[in-house]
Amino acid sequence: NKEFIRIKIKDLINSLNNKYKSSLKYLKEGIYDVSDDLLAILFLEKLLKENMPKLSIESLHNYGFVKELKKILKNKFDIVYVDVPRNLRILRNAENMSISYEESEDRIYKKDKVKEKRGAHKIRDIADIVIDNSDKFEYSKRNLDNYLSQNEIF
């Protein structure tokens, strides 16, 4: 596979928020309160200026934003939805963070509420591929690698 840049969407959103903060003072959630199509355009502007042609964007939880990116970029933008049952996410989070199951459940619940508000669950319906991540990491990675190579992504 060719090299690509891996970034978190929140870092790009924070960067956009900082750039446009004087214009966004009236918005309660900053850049997240602008329309999805404007957010997609600002996002693409940032990517083009930073010359990021091959990119993995993690944590895309805003359905409207993802839908707009797909509409603008068409087949140059593939949506990979990684699905993990909630109970397994709680267990993995508890192990990774060295916290109790109950504390992990509370954290996951809070994150899921935010994701639900942004429509993250609907992204599955427009995804180009859905990967079941309830098995070992190697299995999920192999499924993703197969998809990427079959679709000549990298």
PDB file of N, CA, C and O in Angstrom, residues 55-129:
ATOM      1  N   LEU A  55      -5.530  10.255   2.136  1.00  0.00           N
ATOM      2  CA  LEU A  55      -5.855  10.629   3.489  1.00  0.00           C
ATOM      3  C   LEU A  55      -6.815   9.641   4.109  1.00  0.00           C
ATOM      4  O   LEU A  55      -7.739   9.172   3.471  1.00  0.00           O
ATOM      5  N   SER A  56      -6.582   9.313   5.353  1.00  0.00           N
ATOM      6  CA  SER A  56      -7.518   8.531   6.145  1.00  0.00           C
ATOM      7  C   SER A  56      -8.069   9.458   7.215  1.00  0.00           C
ATOM      8  O   SER A  56      -7.315  10.008   8.013  1.00  0.00           O
ATOM      9  N   ILE A  57      -9.377   9.653   7.204  1.00  0.00           N
ATOM     10  CA  ILE A  57     -10.004  10.547   8.169  1.00  0.00           C
ATOM     11  C   ILE A  57     -10.770   9.703   9.169  1.00  0.00           C
ATOM     12  O   ILE A  57     -11.672   8.964   8.795  1.00  0.00           O
ATOM     13  N   GLU A  58     -10.419   9.820  10.414  1.00  0.00           N
ATOM     14  CA  GLU A  58     -11.060   9.024  11.460  1.00  0.00           C
ATOM     15  C   GLU A  58     -12.113   9.833  12.192  1.00  0.00           C
ATOM     16  O   GLU A  58     -12.051  11.056  12.245  1.00  0.00           O
ATOM     17  N   SER A  59     -13.055   9.118  12.752  1.00  0.00           N
ATOM     18  CA  SER A  59     -14.066   9.707  13.631  1.00  0.00           C
ATOM     19  C   SER A  59     -15.000  10.674  12.913  1.00  0.00           C
ATOM     20  O   SER A  59     -15.332  11.731  13.440  1.00  0.00           O
ATOM     21  N   LEU A  60     -15.424  10.312  11.726  1.00  0.00           N
ATOM     22  CA  LEU A  60     -16.437  11.109  11.027  1.00  0.00           C
ATOM     23  C   LEU A  60     -17.797  10.697  11.575  1.00  0.00           C
ATOM     24  O   LEU A  60     -18.341   9.675  11.182  1.00  0.00           O
ATOM     25  N   HIS A  61     -18.340  11.482  12.476  1.00  0.00           N
ATOM     26  CA  HIS A  61     -19.591  11.124  13.135  1.00  0.00           C
ATOM     27  C   HIS A  61     -20.783  11.959  12.674  1.00  0.00           C
ATOM     28  O   HIS A  61     -21.898  11.691  13.067  1.00  0.00           O
ATOM     29  N   ASN A  62     -20.545  12.992  11.894  1.00  0.00           N
ATOM     30  CA  ASN A  62     -21.614  13.890  11.468  1.00  0.00           C
ATOM     31  C   ASN A  62     -22.156  13.434  10.118  1.00  0.00           C
ATOM     32  O   ASN A  62     -21.527  13.609   9.084  1.00  0.00           O
ATOM     33  N   TYR A  63     -23.352  12.849  10.124  1.00  0.00           N
ATOM     34  CA  TYR A  63     -23.949  12.283   8.920  1.00  0.00           C
ATOM     35  C   TYR A  63     -24.087  13.307   7.783  1.00  0.00           C
ATOM     36  O   TYR A  63     -23.706  13.038   6.651  1.00  0.00           O
ATOM     37  N   GLY A  64     -24.603  14.487   8.101  1.00  0.00           N
ATOM     38  CA  GLY A  64     -24.793  15.505   7.066  1.00  0.00           C
ATOM     39  C   GLY A  64     -23.490  15.902   6.419  1.00  0.00           C
ATOM     40  O   GLY A  64     -23.401  16.064   5.197  1.00  0.00           O
ATOM     41  N   PHE A  65     -22.464  16.055   7.222  1.00  0.00           N
ATOM     42  CA  PHE A  65     -21.133  16.428   6.724  1.00  0.00           C
ATOM     43  C   PHE A  65     -20.570  15.330   5.819  1.00  0.00           C
ATOM     44  O   PHE A  65     -20.091  15.601   4.721  1.00  0.00           O
ATOM     45  N   VAL A  66     -20.663  14.085   6.250  1.00  0.00           N
ATOM     46  CA  VAL A  66     -20.156  12.958   5.463  1.00  0.00           C
ATOM     47  C   VAL A  66     -20.930  12.852   4.145  1.00  0.00           C
ATOM     48  O   VAL A  66     -20.346  12.644   3.083  1.00  0.00           O
ATOM     49  N   LYS A  67     -22.229  13.038   4.218  1.00  0.00           N
ATOM     50  CA  LYS A  67     -23.071  12.982   3.015  1.00  0.00           C
ATOM     51  C   LYS A  67     -22.671  14.076   2.017  1.00  0.00           C
ATOM     52  O   LYS A  67     -22.602  13.840   0.809  1.00  0.00           O
ATOM     53  N   GLU A  68     -22.386  15.281   2.524  1.00  0.00           N
ATOM     54  CA  GLU A  68     -21.948  16.380   1.656  1.00  0.00           C
ATOM     55  C   GLU A  68     -20.585  16.091   1.037  1.00  0.00           C
ATOM     56  O   GLU A  68     -20.364  16.365  -0.138  1.00  0.00           O
ATOM     57  N   LEU A  69     -19.654  15.553   1.830  1.00  0.00           N
ATOM     58  CA  LEU A  69     -18.347  15.187   1.269  1.00  0.00           C
ATOM     59  C   LEU A  69     -18.510  14.174   0.148  1.00  0.00           C
ATOM     60  O   LEU A  69     -17.878  14.282  -0.904  1.00  0.00           O
ATOM     61  N   LYS A  70     -19.360  13.189   0.347  1.00  0.00           N
ATOM     62  CA  LYS A  70     -19.592  12.156  -0.673  1.00  0.00           C
ATOM     63  C   LYS A  70     -20.210  12.779  -1.919  1.00  0.00           C
ATOM     64  O   LYS A  70     -19.831  12.429  -3.041  1.00  0.00           O
ATOM     65  N   LYS A  71     -21.126  13.715  -1.718  1.00  0.00           N
ATOM     66  CA  LYS A  71     -21.779  14.375  -2.856  1.00  0.00           C
ATOM     67  C   LYS A  71     -20.762  15.186  -3.665  1.00  0.00           C
ATOM     68  O   LYS A  71     -20.776  15.161  -4.891  1.00  0.00           O
ATOM     69  N   ILE A  72     -19.867  15.867  -2.982  1.00  0.00           N
ATOM     70  CA  ILE A  72     -18.876  16.713  -3.657  1.00  0.00           C
ATOM     71  C   ILE A  72     -17.775  15.866  -4.299  1.00  0.00           C
ATOM     72  O   ILE A  72     -17.398  16.079  -5.447  1.00  0.00           O
ATOM     73  N   LEU A  73     -17.252  14.895  -3.563  1.00  0.00           N
ATOM     74  CA  LEU A  73     -16.095  14.123  -4.021  1.00  0.00           C
ATOM     75  C   LEU A  73     -16.466  12.882  -4.842  1.00  0.00           C
ATOM     76  O   LEU A  73     -15.591  12.284  -5.465  1.00  0.00           O
ATOM     77  N   LYS A  74     -17.697  12.463  -4.766  1.00  0.00           N
ATOM     78  CA  LYS A  74     -18.200  11.288  -5.489  1.00  0.00           C
ATOM     79  C   LYS A  74     -17.314  10.071  -5.263  1.00  0.00           C
ATOM     80  O   LYS A  74     -17.053   9.683  -4.149  1.00  0.00           O
ATOM     81  N   ASN A  75     -16.807   9.469  -6.332  1.00  0.00           N
ATOM     82  CA  ASN A  75     -16.036   8.226  -6.199  1.00  0.00           C
ATOM     83  C   ASN A  75     -14.599   8.444  -5.725  1.00  0.00           C
ATOM     84  O   ASN A  75     -13.840   7.497  -5.611  1.00  0.00           O
ATOM     85  N   LYS A  76     -14.213   9.668  -5.429  1.00  0.00           N
ATOM     86  CA  LYS A  76     -12.876   9.933  -4.891  1.00  0.00           C
ATOM     87  C   LYS A  76     -12.869   9.857  -3.369  1.00  0.00           C
ATOM     88  O   LYS A  76     -11.861  10.090  -2.727  1.00  0.00           O
ATOM     89  N   PHE A  77     -14.024   9.542  -2.799  1.00  0.00           N
ATOM     90  CA  PHE A  77     -14.178   9.515  -1.347  1.00  0.00           C
ATOM     91  C   PHE A  77     -14.916   8.236  -0.976  1.00  0.00           C
ATOM     92  O   PHE A  77     -16.072   8.048  -1.339  1.00  0.00           O
ATOM     93  N   ASP A  78     -14.244   7.334  -0.312  1.00  0.00           N
ATOM     94  CA  ASP A  78     -14.858   6.084   0.113  1.00  0.00           C
ATOM     95  C   ASP A  78     -15.140   6.142   1.609  1.00  0.00           C
ATOM     96  O   ASP A  78     -14.275   6.545   2.391  1.00  0.00           O
ATOM     97  N   ILE A  79     -16.324   5.728   1.967  1.00  0.00           N
ATOM     98  CA  ILE A  79     -16.720   5.719   3.367  1.00  0.00           C
ATOM     99  C   ILE A  79     -16.587   4.298   3.896  1.00  0.00           C
ATOM    100  O   ILE A  79     -17.219   3.372   3.391  1.00  0.00           O
ATOM    101  N   VAL A  80     -15.730   4.141   4.895  1.00  0.00           N
ATOM    102  CA  VAL A  80     -15.537   2.852   5.551  1.00  0.00           C
ATOM    103  C   VAL A  80     -16.163   2.980   6.939  1.00  0.00           C
ATOM    104  O   VAL A  80     -15.722   3.786   7.750  1.00  0.00           O
ATOM    105  N   TYR A  81     -17.189   2.185   7.170  1.00  0.00           N
ATOM    106  CA  TYR A  81     -17.877   2.205   8.456  1.00  0.00           C
ATOM    107  C   TYR A  81     -17.415   0.990   9.251  1.00  0.00           C
ATOM    108  O   TYR A  81     -17.567  -0.137   8.807  1.00  0.00           O
ATOM    109  N   VAL A  82     -16.837   1.237  10.396  1.00  0.00           N
ATOM    110  CA  VAL A  82     -16.348   0.150  11.249  1.00  0.00           C
ATOM    111  C   VAL A  82     -17.374  -0.054  12.360  1.00  0.00           C
ATOM    112  O   VAL A  82     -17.659   0.861  13.132  1.00  0.00           O
ATOM    113  N   ASP A  83     -17.916  -1.256  12.408  1.00  0.00           N
ATOM    114  CA  ASP A  83     -18.988  -1.572  13.344  1.00  0.00           C
ATOM    115  C   ASP A  83     -18.487  -2.524  14.429  1.00  0.00           C
ATOM    116  O   ASP A  83     -17.817  -3.513  14.134  1.00  0.00           O
ATOM    117  N   VAL A  84     -18.800  -2.189  15.666  1.00  0.00           N
ATOM    118  CA  VAL A  84     -18.440  -3.019  16.814  1.00  0.00           C
ATOM    119  C   VAL A  84     -19.635  -3.014  17.769  1.00  0.00           C
ATOM    120  O   VAL A  84     -20.157  -1.940  18.089  1.00  0.00           O
ATOM    121  N   PRO A  85     -20.072  -4.171  18.215  1.00  0.00           N
ATOM    122  CA  PRO A  85     -21.177  -4.193  19.178  1.00  0.00           C
ATOM    123  C   PRO A  85     -20.837  -3.368  20.430  1.00  0.00           C
ATOM    124  O   PRO A  85     -19.681  -3.335  20.871  1.00  0.00           O
ATOM    125  N   ARG A  86     -21.842  -2.711  20.974  1.00  0.00           N
ATOM    126  CA  ARG A  86     -21.642  -1.810  22.113  1.00  0.00           C
ATOM    127  C   ARG A  86     -20.957  -2.508  23.293  1.00  0.00           C
ATOM    128  O   ARG A  86     -20.033  -1.962  23.895  1.00  0.00           O
ATOM    129  N   ASN A  87     -21.398  -3.712  23.632  1.00  0.00           N
ATOM    130  CA  ASN A  87     -20.815  -4.397  24.795  1.00  0.00           C
ATOM    131  C   ASN A  87     -19.327  -4.681  24.592  1.00  0.00           C
ATOM    132  O   ASN A  87     -18.534  -4.614  25.518  1.00  0.00           O
ATOM    133  N   LEU A  88     -18.933  -4.984  23.369  1.00  0.00           N
ATOM    134  CA  LEU A  88     -17.517  -5.225  23.081  1.00  0.00           C
ATOM    135  C   LEU A  88     -16.722  -3.919  23.142  1.00  0.00           C
ATOM    136  O   LEU A  88     -15.594  -3.893  23.622  1.00  0.00           O
ATOM    137  N   ARG A  89     -17.320  -2.822  22.673  1.00  0.00           N
ATOM    138  CA  ARG A  89     -16.653  -1.522  22.781  1.00  0.00           C
ATOM    139  C   ARG A  89     -16.426  -1.168  24.249  1.00  0.00           C
ATOM    140  O   ARG A  89     -15.367  -0.646  24.611  1.00  0.00           O
ATOM    141  N   ILE A  90     -17.409  -1.455  25.085  1.00  0.00           N
ATOM    142  CA  ILE A  90     -17.276  -1.172  26.526  1.00  0.00           C
ATOM    143  C   ILE A  90     -16.132  -1.994  27.116  1.00  0.00           C
ATOM    144  O   ILE A  90     -15.286  -1.464  27.845  1.00  0.00           O
ATOM    145  N   LEU A  91     -16.102  -3.285  26.800  1.00  0.00           N
ATOM    146  CA  LEU A  91     -15.033  -4.160  27.313  1.00  0.00           C
ATOM    147  C   LEU A  91     -13.650  -3.706  26.846  1.00  0.00           C
ATOM    148  O   LEU A  91     -12.716  -3.604  27.645  1.00  0.00           O
ATOM    149  N   ARG A  92     -13.524  -3.447  25.546  1.00  0.00           N
ATOM    150  CA  ARG A  92     -12.224  -3.010  25.002  1.00  0.00           C
ATOM    151  C   ARG A  92     -11.789  -1.694  25.620  1.00  0.00           C
ATOM    152  O   ARG A  92     -10.609  -1.516  25.957  1.00  0.00           O
ATOM    153  N   ASN A  93     -12.712  -0.776  25.768  1.00  0.00           N
ATOM    154  CA  ASN A  93     -12.395   0.520  26.369  1.00  0.00           C
ATOM    155  C   ASN A  93     -11.940   0.352  27.818  1.00  0.00           C
ATOM    156  O   ASN A  93     -10.973   0.977  28.248  1.00  0.00           O
ATOM    157  N   ALA A  94     -12.630  -0.507  28.575  1.00  0.00           N
ATOM    158  CA  ALA A  94     -12.258  -0.759  29.980  1.00  0.00           C
ATOM    159  C   ALA A  94     -10.836  -1.314  30.059  1.00  0.00           C
ATOM    160  O   ALA A  94     -10.034  -0.878  30.889  1.00  0.00           O
ATOM    161  N   GLU A  95     -10.528  -2.261  29.169  1.00  0.00           N
ATOM    162  CA  GLU A  95      -9.184  -2.853  29.159  1.00  0.00           C
ATOM    163  C   GLU A  95      -8.132  -1.837  28.744  1.00  0.00           C
ATOM    164  O   GLU A  95      -7.080  -1.717  29.389  1.00  0.00           O
ATOM    165  N   ASN A  96      -8.393  -1.101  27.678  1.00  0.00           N
ATOM    166  CA  ASN A  96      -7.415  -0.127  27.166  1.00  0.00           C
ATOM    167  C   ASN A  96      -7.156   1.020  28.131  1.00  0.00           C
ATOM    168  O   ASN A  96      -6.042   1.533  28.213  1.00  0.00           O
ATOM    169  N   MET A  97      -8.196   1.437  28.841  1.00  0.00           N
ATOM    170  CA  MET A  97      -8.079   2.578  29.743  1.00  0.00           C
ATOM    171  C   MET A  97      -7.809   2.152  31.187  1.00  0.00           C
ATOM    172  O   MET A  97      -7.666   3.000  32.059  1.00  0.00           O
ATOM    173  N   SER A  98      -7.781   0.834  31.447  1.00  0.00           N
ATOM    174  CA  SER A  98      -7.604   0.300  32.808  1.00  0.00           C
ATOM    175  C   SER A  98      -8.624   0.889  33.780  1.00  0.00           C
ATOM    176  O   SER A  98      -8.276   1.413  34.847  1.00  0.00           O
ATOM    177  N   ILE A  99      -9.890   0.814  33.366  1.00  0.00           N
ATOM    178  CA  ILE A  99     -10.980   1.313  34.200  1.00  0.00           C
ATOM    179  C   ILE A  99     -12.009   0.206  34.379  1.00  0.00           C
ATOM    180  O   ILE A  99     -11.948  -0.825  33.701  1.00  0.00           O
ATOM    181  N   SER A 100     -12.960   0.415  35.280  1.00  0.00           N
ATOM    182  CA  SER A 100     -13.989  -0.587  35.538  1.00  0.00           C
ATOM    183  C   SER A 100     -14.957  -0.663  34.348  1.00  0.00           C
ATOM    184  O   SER A 100     -15.080   0.281  33.560  1.00  0.00           O
ATOM    185  N   TYR A 101     -15.660  -1.772  34.285  1.00  0.00           N
ATOM    186  CA  TYR A 101     -16.672  -1.949  33.244  1.00  0.00           C
ATOM    187  C   TYR A 101     -17.734  -0.852  33.348  1.00  0.00           C
ATOM    188  O   TYR A 101     -18.149  -0.275  32.340  1.00  0.00           O
ATOM    189  N   GLU A 102     -18.143  -0.516  34.555  1.00  0.00           N
ATOM    190  CA  GLU A 102     -19.179   0.487  34.784  1.00  0.00           C
ATOM    191  C   GLU A 102     -18.724   1.867  34.318  1.00  0.00           C
ATOM    192  O   GLU A 102     -19.485   2.604  33.696  1.00  0.00           O
ATOM    193  N   GLU A 103     -17.482   2.230  34.637  1.00  0.00           N
ATOM    194  CA  GLU A 103     -16.957   3.528  34.206  1.00  0.00           C
ATOM    195  C   GLU A 103     -16.853   3.575  32.680  1.00  0.00           C
ATOM    196  O   GLU A 103     -17.188   4.582  32.056  1.00  0.00           O
ATOM    197  N   SER A 104     -16.404   2.478  32.105  1.00  0.00           N
ATOM    198  CA  SER A 104     -16.305   2.396  30.653  1.00  0.00           C
ATOM    199  C   SER A 104     -17.688   2.512  30.011  1.00  0.00           C
ATOM    200  O   SER A 104     -17.871   3.216  29.016  1.00  0.00           O
ATOM    201  N   GLU A 105     -18.660   1.841  30.600  1.00  0.00           N
ATOM    202  CA  GLU A 105     -20.036   1.891  30.082  1.00  0.00           C
ATOM    203  C   GLU A 105     -20.558   3.330  30.096  1.00  0.00           C
ATOM    204  O   GLU A 105     -21.192   3.789  29.137  1.00  0.00           O
ATOM    205  N   ASP A 106     -20.263   4.049  31.162  1.00  0.00           N
ATOM    206  CA  ASP A 106     -20.690   5.442  31.274  1.00  0.00           C
ATOM    207  C   ASP A 106     -20.027   6.302  30.197  1.00  0.00           C
ATOM    208  O   ASP A 106     -20.691   7.127  29.555  1.00  0.00           O
ATOM    209  N   ARG A 107     -18.734   6.121  29.996  1.00  0.00           N
ATOM    210  CA  ARG A 107     -18.011   6.893  28.968  1.00  0.00           C
ATOM    211  C   ARG A 107     -18.545   6.598  27.566  1.00  0.00           C
ATOM    212  O   ARG A 107     -18.750   7.511  26.773  1.00  0.00           O
ATOM    213  N   ILE A 108     -18.743   5.329  27.273  1.00  0.00           N
ATOM    214  CA  ILE A 108     -19.254   4.936  25.953  1.00  0.00           C
ATOM    215  C   ILE A 108     -20.660   5.494  25.752  1.00  0.00           C
ATOM    216  O   ILE A 108     -20.996   5.990  24.678  1.00  0.00           O
ATOM    217  N   TYR A 109     -21.484   5.439  26.790  1.00  0.00           N
ATOM    218  CA  TYR A 109     -22.839   5.974  26.710  1.00  0.00           C
ATOM    219  C   TYR A 109     -22.806   7.465  26.355  1.00  0.00           C
ATOM    220  O   TYR A 109     -23.547   7.930  25.478  1.00  0.00           O
ATOM    221  N   LYS A 110     -21.940   8.231  27.012  1.00  0.00           N
ATOM    222  CA  LYS A 110     -21.831   9.672  26.749  1.00  0.00           C
ATOM    223  C   LYS A 110     -21.349   9.929  25.326  1.00  0.00           C
ATOM    224  O   LYS A 110     -21.876  10.811  24.637  1.00  0.00           O
ATOM    225  N   LYS A 111     -20.349   9.178  24.876  1.00  0.00           N
ATOM    226  CA  LYS A 111     -19.859   9.337  23.502  1.00  0.00           C
ATOM    227  C   LYS A 111     -20.954   8.992  22.492  1.00  0.00           C
ATOM    228  O   LYS A 111     -21.123   9.673  21.491  1.00  0.00           O
ATOM    229  N   ASP A 112     -21.676   7.922  22.766  1.00  0.00           N
ATOM    230  CA  ASP A 112     -22.735   7.486  21.852  1.00  0.00           C
ATOM    231  C   ASP A 112     -23.852   8.515  21.750  1.00  0.00           C
ATOM    232  O   ASP A 112     -24.450   8.674  20.683  1.00  0.00           O
ATOM    233  N   LYS A 113     -24.145   9.200  22.837  1.00  0.00           N
ATOM    234  CA  LYS A 113     -25.181  10.242  22.804  1.00  0.00           C
ATOM    235  C   LYS A 113     -24.781  11.363  21.837  1.00  0.00           C
ATOM    236  O   LYS A 113     -25.609  11.856  21.072  1.00  0.00           O
ATOM    237  N   VAL A 114     -23.523  11.766  21.889  1.00  0.00           N
ATOM    238  CA  VAL A 114     -23.026  12.812  20.983  1.00  0.00           C
ATOM    239  C   VAL A 114     -23.076  12.303  19.540  1.00  0.00           C
ATOM    240  O   VAL A 114     -23.540  13.006  18.638  1.00  0.00           O
ATOM    241  N   LYS A 115     -22.601  11.080  19.330  1.00  0.00           N
ATOM    242  CA  LYS A 115     -22.613  10.499  17.980  1.00  0.00           C
ATOM    243  C   LYS A 115     -24.036  10.379  17.445  1.00  0.00           C
ATOM    244  O   LYS A 115     -24.289  10.653  16.272  1.00  0.00           O
ATOM    245  N   GLU A 116     -24.951   9.974  18.305  1.00  0.00           N
ATOM    246  CA  GLU A 116     -26.350   9.826  17.894  1.00  0.00           C
ATOM    247  C   GLU A 116     -26.937  11.179  17.484  1.00  0.00           C
ATOM    248  O   GLU A 116     -27.627  11.289  16.477  1.00  0.00           O
ATOM    249  N   LYS A 117     -26.617  12.204  18.252  1.00  0.00           N
ATOM    250  CA  LYS A 117     -27.093  13.562  17.947  1.00  0.00           C
ATOM    251  C   LYS A 117     -26.589  14.007  16.571  1.00  0.00           C
ATOM    252  O   LYS A 117     -27.301  14.691  15.839  1.00  0.00           O
ATOM    253  N   ARG A 118     -25.388  13.606  16.208  1.00  0.00           N
ATOM    254  CA  ARG A 118     -24.801  13.991  14.923  1.00  0.00           C
ATOM    255  C   ARG A 118     -25.204  13.048  13.782  1.00  0.00           C
ATOM    256  O   ARG A 118     -24.833  13.277  12.642  1.00  0.00           O
ATOM    257  N   GLY A 119     -25.920  11.977  14.101  1.00  0.00           N
ATOM    258  CA  GLY A 119     -26.398  11.068  13.055  1.00  0.00           C
ATOM    259  C   GLY A 119     -25.392  10.027  12.613  1.00  0.00           C
ATOM    260  O   GLY A 119     -25.495   9.484  11.510  1.00  0.00           O
ATOM    261  N   ALA A 120     -24.430   9.715  13.461  1.00  0.00           N
ATOM    262  CA  ALA A 120     -23.370   8.765  13.092  1.00  0.00           C
ATOM    263  C   ALA A 120     -23.921   7.409  12.664  1.00  0.00           C
ATOM    264  O   ALA A 120     -23.385   6.780  11.756  1.00  0.00           O
ATOM    265  N   HIS A 121     -24.998   6.963  13.299  1.00  0.00           N
ATOM    266  CA  HIS A 121     -25.573   5.656  12.985  1.00  0.00           C
ATOM    267  C   HIS A 121     -26.082   5.585  11.544  1.00  0.00           C
ATOM    268  O   HIS A 121     -26.134   4.510  10.956  1.00  0.00           O
ATOM    269  N   LYS A 122     -26.432   6.731  10.943  1.00  0.00           N
ATOM    270  CA  LYS A 122     -26.931   6.741   9.563  1.00  0.00           C
ATOM    271  C   LYS A 122     -25.811   6.616   8.537  1.00  0.00           C
ATOM    272  O   LYS A 122     -26.070   6.316   7.374  1.00  0.00           O
ATOM    273  N   ILE A 123     -24.576   6.850   8.947  1.00  0.00           N
ATOM    274  CA  ILE A 123     -23.445   6.766   8.018  1.00  0.00           C
ATOM    275  C   ILE A 123     -23.303   5.342   7.492  1.00  0.00           C
ATOM    276  O   ILE A 123     -22.926   5.137   6.335  1.00  0.00           O
ATOM    277  N   ARG A 124     -23.652   4.378   8.293  1.00  0.00           N
ATOM    278  CA  ARG A 124     -23.601   2.972   7.870  1.00  0.00           C
ATOM    279  C   ARG A 124     -24.381   2.766   6.568  1.00  0.00           C
ATOM    280  O   ARG A 124     -23.969   2.018   5.691  1.00  0.00           O
ATOM    281  N   ASP A 125     -25.522   3.449   6.445  1.00  0.00           N
ATOM    282  CA  ASP A 125     -26.389   3.281   5.274  1.00  0.00           C
ATOM    283  C   ASP A 125     -25.781   3.814   3.979  1.00  0.00           C
ATOM    284  O   ASP A 125     -26.167   3.385   2.895  1.00  0.00           O
ATOM    285  N   ILE A 126     -24.850   4.754   4.076  1.00  0.00           N
ATOM    286  CA  ILE A 126     -24.233   5.312   2.864  1.00  0.00           C
ATOM    287  C   ILE A 126     -22.779   4.874   2.690  1.00  0.00           C
ATOM    288  O   ILE A 126     -22.102   5.316   1.776  1.00  0.00           O
ATOM    289  N   ALA A 127     -22.325   3.999   3.581  1.00  0.00           N
ATOM    290  CA  ALA A 127     -20.934   3.528   3.533  1.00  0.00           C
ATOM    291  C   ALA A 127     -20.688   2.676   2.290  1.00  0.00           C
ATOM    292  O   ALA A 127     -21.567   1.950   1.829  1.00  0.00           O
ATOM    293  N   ASP A 128     -19.474   2.777   1.773  1.00  0.00           N
ATOM    294  CA  ASP A 128     -19.058   1.932   0.652  1.00  0.00           C
ATOM    295  C   ASP A 128     -18.743   0.528   1.129  1.00  0.00           C
ATOM    296  O   ASP A 128     -18.880  -0.437   0.381  1.00  0.00           O
ATOM    297  N   ILE A 129     -18.298   0.428   2.362  1.00  0.00           N
ATOM    298  CA  ILE A 129     -18.015  -0.876   2.973  1.00  0.00           C
ATOM    299  C   ILE A 129     -18.265  -0.768   4.474  1.00  0.00           C
ATOM    300  O   ILE A 129     -17.982   0.271   5.087  1.00  0.00           O
TER     301      ILE A 129
END
